[in-house]
Short mmCIF file of C-alpha atoms in Angstrom, two decimals:
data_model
loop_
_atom_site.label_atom_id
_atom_site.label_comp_id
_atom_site.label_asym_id
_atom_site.label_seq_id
_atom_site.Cartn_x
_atom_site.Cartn_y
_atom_site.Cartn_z
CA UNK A 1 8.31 10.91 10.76
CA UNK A 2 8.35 14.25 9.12
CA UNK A 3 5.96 16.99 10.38
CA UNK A 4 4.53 17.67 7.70
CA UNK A 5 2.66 14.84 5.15
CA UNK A 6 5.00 14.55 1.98
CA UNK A 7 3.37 15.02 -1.27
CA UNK A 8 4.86 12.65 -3.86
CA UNK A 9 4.22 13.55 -7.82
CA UNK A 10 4.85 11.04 -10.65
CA UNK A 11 3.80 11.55 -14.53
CA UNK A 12 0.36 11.42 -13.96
CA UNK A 13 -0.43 11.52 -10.10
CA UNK A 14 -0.48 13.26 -6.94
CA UNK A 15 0.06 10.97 -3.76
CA UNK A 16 -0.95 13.26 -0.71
CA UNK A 17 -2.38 12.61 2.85
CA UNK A 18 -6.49 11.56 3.12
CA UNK A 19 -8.74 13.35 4.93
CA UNK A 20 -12.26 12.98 5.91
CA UNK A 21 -13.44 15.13 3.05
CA UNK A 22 -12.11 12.24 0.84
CA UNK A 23 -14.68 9.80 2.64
CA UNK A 24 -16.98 9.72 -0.29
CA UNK A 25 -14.00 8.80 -2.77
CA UNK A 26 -12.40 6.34 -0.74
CA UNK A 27 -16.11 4.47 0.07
CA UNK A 28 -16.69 3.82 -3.49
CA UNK A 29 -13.75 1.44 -3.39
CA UNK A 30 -13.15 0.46 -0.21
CA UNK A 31 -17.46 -1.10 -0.39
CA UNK A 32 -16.31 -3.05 -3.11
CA UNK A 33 -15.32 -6.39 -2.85
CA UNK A 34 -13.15 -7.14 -5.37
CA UNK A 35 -10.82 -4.65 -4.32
CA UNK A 36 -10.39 -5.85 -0.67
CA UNK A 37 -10.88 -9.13 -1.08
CA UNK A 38 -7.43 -10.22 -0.50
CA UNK A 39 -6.58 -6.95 1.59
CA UNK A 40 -7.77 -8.87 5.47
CA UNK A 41 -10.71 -6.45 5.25
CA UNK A 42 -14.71 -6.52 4.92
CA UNK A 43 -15.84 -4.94 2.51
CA UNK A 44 -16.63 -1.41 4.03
CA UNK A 45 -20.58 -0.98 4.56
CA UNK A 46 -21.07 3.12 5.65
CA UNK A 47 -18.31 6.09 5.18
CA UNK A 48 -17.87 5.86 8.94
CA UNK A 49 -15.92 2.67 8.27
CA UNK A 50 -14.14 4.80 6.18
CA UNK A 51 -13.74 6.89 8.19
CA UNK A 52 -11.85 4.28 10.56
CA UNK A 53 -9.52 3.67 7.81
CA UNK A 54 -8.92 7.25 7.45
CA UNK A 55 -8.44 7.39 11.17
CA UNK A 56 -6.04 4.41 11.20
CA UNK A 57 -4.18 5.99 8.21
CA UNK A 58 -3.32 8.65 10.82
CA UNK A 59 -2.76 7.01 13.81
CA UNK A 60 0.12 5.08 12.30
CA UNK A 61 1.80 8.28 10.80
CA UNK A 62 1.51 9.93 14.03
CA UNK A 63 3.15 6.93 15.80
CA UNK A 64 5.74 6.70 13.10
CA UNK A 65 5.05 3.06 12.65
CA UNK A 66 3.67 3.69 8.77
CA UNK A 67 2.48 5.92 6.46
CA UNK A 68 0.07 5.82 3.70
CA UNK A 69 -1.39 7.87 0.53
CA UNK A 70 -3.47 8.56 -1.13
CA UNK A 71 -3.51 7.72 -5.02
CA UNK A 72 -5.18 10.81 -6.61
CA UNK A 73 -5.19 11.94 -10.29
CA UNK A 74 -3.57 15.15 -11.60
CA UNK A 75 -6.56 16.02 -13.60
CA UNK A 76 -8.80 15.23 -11.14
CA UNK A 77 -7.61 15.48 -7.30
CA UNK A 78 -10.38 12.38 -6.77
CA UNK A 79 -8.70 9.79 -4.08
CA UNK A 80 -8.66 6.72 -6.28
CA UNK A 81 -6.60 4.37 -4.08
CA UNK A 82 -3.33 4.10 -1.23
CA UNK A 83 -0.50 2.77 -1.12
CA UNK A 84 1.90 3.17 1.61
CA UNK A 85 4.53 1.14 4.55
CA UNK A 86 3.02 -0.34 7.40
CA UNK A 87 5.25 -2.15 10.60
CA UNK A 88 7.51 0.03 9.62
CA UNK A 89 10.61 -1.30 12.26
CA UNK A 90 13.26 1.85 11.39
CA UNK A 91 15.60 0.31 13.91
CA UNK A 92 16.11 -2.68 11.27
CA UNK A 93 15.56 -0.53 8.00
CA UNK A 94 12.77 -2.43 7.06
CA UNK A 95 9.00 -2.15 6.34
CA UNK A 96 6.46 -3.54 4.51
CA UNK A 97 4.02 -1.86 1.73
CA UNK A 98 0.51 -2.09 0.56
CA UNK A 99 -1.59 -0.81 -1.95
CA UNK A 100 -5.55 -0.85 -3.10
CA UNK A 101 -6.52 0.68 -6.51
CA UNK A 102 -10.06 1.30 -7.05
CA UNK A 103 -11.61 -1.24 -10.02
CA UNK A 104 -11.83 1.22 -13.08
CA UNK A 105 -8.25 1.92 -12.73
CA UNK A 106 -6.76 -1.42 -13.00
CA UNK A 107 -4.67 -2.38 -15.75
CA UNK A 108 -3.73 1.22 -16.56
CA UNK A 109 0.07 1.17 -15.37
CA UNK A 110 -1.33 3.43 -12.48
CA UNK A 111 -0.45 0.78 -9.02
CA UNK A 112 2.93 -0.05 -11.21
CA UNK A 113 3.59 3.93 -11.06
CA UNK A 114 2.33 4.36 -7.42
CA UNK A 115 4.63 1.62 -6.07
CA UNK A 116 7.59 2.37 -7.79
CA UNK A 117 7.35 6.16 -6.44
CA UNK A 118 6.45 4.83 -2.98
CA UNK A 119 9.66 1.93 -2.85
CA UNK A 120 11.83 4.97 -4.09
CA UNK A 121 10.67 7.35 -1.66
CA UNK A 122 10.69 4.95 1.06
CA UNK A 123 14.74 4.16 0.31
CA UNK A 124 15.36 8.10 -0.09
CA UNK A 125 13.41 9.36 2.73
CA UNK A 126 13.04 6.80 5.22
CA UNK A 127 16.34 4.76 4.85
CA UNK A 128 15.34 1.48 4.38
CA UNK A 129 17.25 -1.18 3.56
CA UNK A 130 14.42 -4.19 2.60
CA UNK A 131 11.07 -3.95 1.72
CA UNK A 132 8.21 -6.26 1.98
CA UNK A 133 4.91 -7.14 0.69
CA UNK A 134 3.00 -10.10 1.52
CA UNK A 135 0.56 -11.10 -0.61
CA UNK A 136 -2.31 -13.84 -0.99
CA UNK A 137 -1.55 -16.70 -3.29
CA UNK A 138 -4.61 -16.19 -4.96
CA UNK A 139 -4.12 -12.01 -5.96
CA UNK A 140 -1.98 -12.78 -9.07
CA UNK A 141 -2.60 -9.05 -9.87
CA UNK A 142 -0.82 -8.34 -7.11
CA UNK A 143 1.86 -10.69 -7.28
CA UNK A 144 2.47 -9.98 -11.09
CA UNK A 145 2.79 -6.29 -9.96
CA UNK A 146 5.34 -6.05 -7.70
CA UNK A 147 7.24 -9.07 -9.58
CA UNK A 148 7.37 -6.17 -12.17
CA UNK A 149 8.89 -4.36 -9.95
CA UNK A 150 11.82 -6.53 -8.92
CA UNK A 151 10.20 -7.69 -5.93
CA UNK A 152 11.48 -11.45 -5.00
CA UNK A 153 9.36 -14.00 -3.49
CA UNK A 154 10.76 -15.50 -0.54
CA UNK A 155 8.54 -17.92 0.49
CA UNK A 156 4.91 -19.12 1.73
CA UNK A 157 4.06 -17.76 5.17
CA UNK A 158 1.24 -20.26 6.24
CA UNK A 159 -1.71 -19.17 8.78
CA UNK A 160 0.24 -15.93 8.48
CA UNK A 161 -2.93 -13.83 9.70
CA UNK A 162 -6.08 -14.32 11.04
CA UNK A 163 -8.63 -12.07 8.93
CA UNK A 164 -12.47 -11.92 7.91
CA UNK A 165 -12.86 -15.00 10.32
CA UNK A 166 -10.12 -17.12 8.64
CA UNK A 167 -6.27 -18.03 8.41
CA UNK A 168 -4.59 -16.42 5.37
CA UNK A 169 -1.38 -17.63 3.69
CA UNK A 170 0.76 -14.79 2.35
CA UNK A 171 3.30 -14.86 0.10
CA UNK A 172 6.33 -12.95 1.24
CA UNK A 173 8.10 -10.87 -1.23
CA UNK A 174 10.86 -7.98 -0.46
CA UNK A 175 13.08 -5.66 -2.42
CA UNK A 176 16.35 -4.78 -1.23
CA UNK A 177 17.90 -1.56 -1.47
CA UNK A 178 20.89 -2.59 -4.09
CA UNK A 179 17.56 -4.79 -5.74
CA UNK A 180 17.09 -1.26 -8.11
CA UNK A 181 19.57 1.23 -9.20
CA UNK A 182 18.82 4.77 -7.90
CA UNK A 183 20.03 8.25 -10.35
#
């Protein structure tokens, strides 16, 4: 992993490393259930669980196993969201990506624009050949999303994980480098 966090900028955001100052931003979507209802995770009750998150969002950039960012406005500099790889294996050229939005941004293009920049940045910077996303069969958001962006799904991973006290199917769906054509 690079030393330093890379900034990524897009039309109409700023993707950039969390810190604990953004604890307050991040609780007000990471408490609500509808946004990590299909993410494996309680809802998050106090900032210190945020604070976790925040923690874990370090720990795995440090380790060079993932990294992840957060979604922030131009206008605004307010964390709204993350996306980012996780189980990132470099020795196969492969990891997979997530992504939470908070609520009053859905259906504004702004996860479409976030995950596009992240897949591209993850091919350009990090090499990778395929990458995943596994998604619950009931988050057609999130399925219609990266289907958008050329995403295939490859099949139905059953009992996949073991989250929130229960077994979770997942949907697997990758990209492949020669999936998108790069300028």
């Amino acid at each position: 992993m690079e030393k330093e966090f890379p900034i990524i900028e897009t039309a109409r955001l700023i993707l950039r490393a969390v810190t604990s100052e953004d604890a307050d931003d991040m609780f007000h979507y990471l408490s609500d259930y509808d946004v990590v209802k299909h993410m494996g995770l309680a809802p998050c009750q106090t900032v210190k669980d945020v604070l976790d998150e925040i923690n874990w969002y370090q720990s795995i950039y440090e380790e060079g196993t993932g990294i992840r960012w957060g979604i922030t406005l131009k206008n605004s500099g307010k964390v709204i969201g993350s996306c980012g790889f996780l189980n990132m294996a470099s020795k196969h050229y492969r990891a997979e990506v997530g992504f939470e939005l908070s609520k009053e941004f859905w259906g504004n293009g702004i996860a479409g624009e976030t995950l596009e920049a992240v897949v591209k940045y993850g091919y350009h910077h990090f090499q990778l050949e395929r990458i995943e996303a596994l998604i619950e069969p009931a988050n057609f958001p999130s399925q219609k999303l990266v289907e958008k962006q050329k995403f295939k799904r490859e099949g139905l991973l059953r009992h996949y994980e073991y989250t929130c006290g229960k077994f979770d199917d997942l949907y697997m769906y990758s990209i492949i480098k020669e999936d998108l054509k790069f300028s």
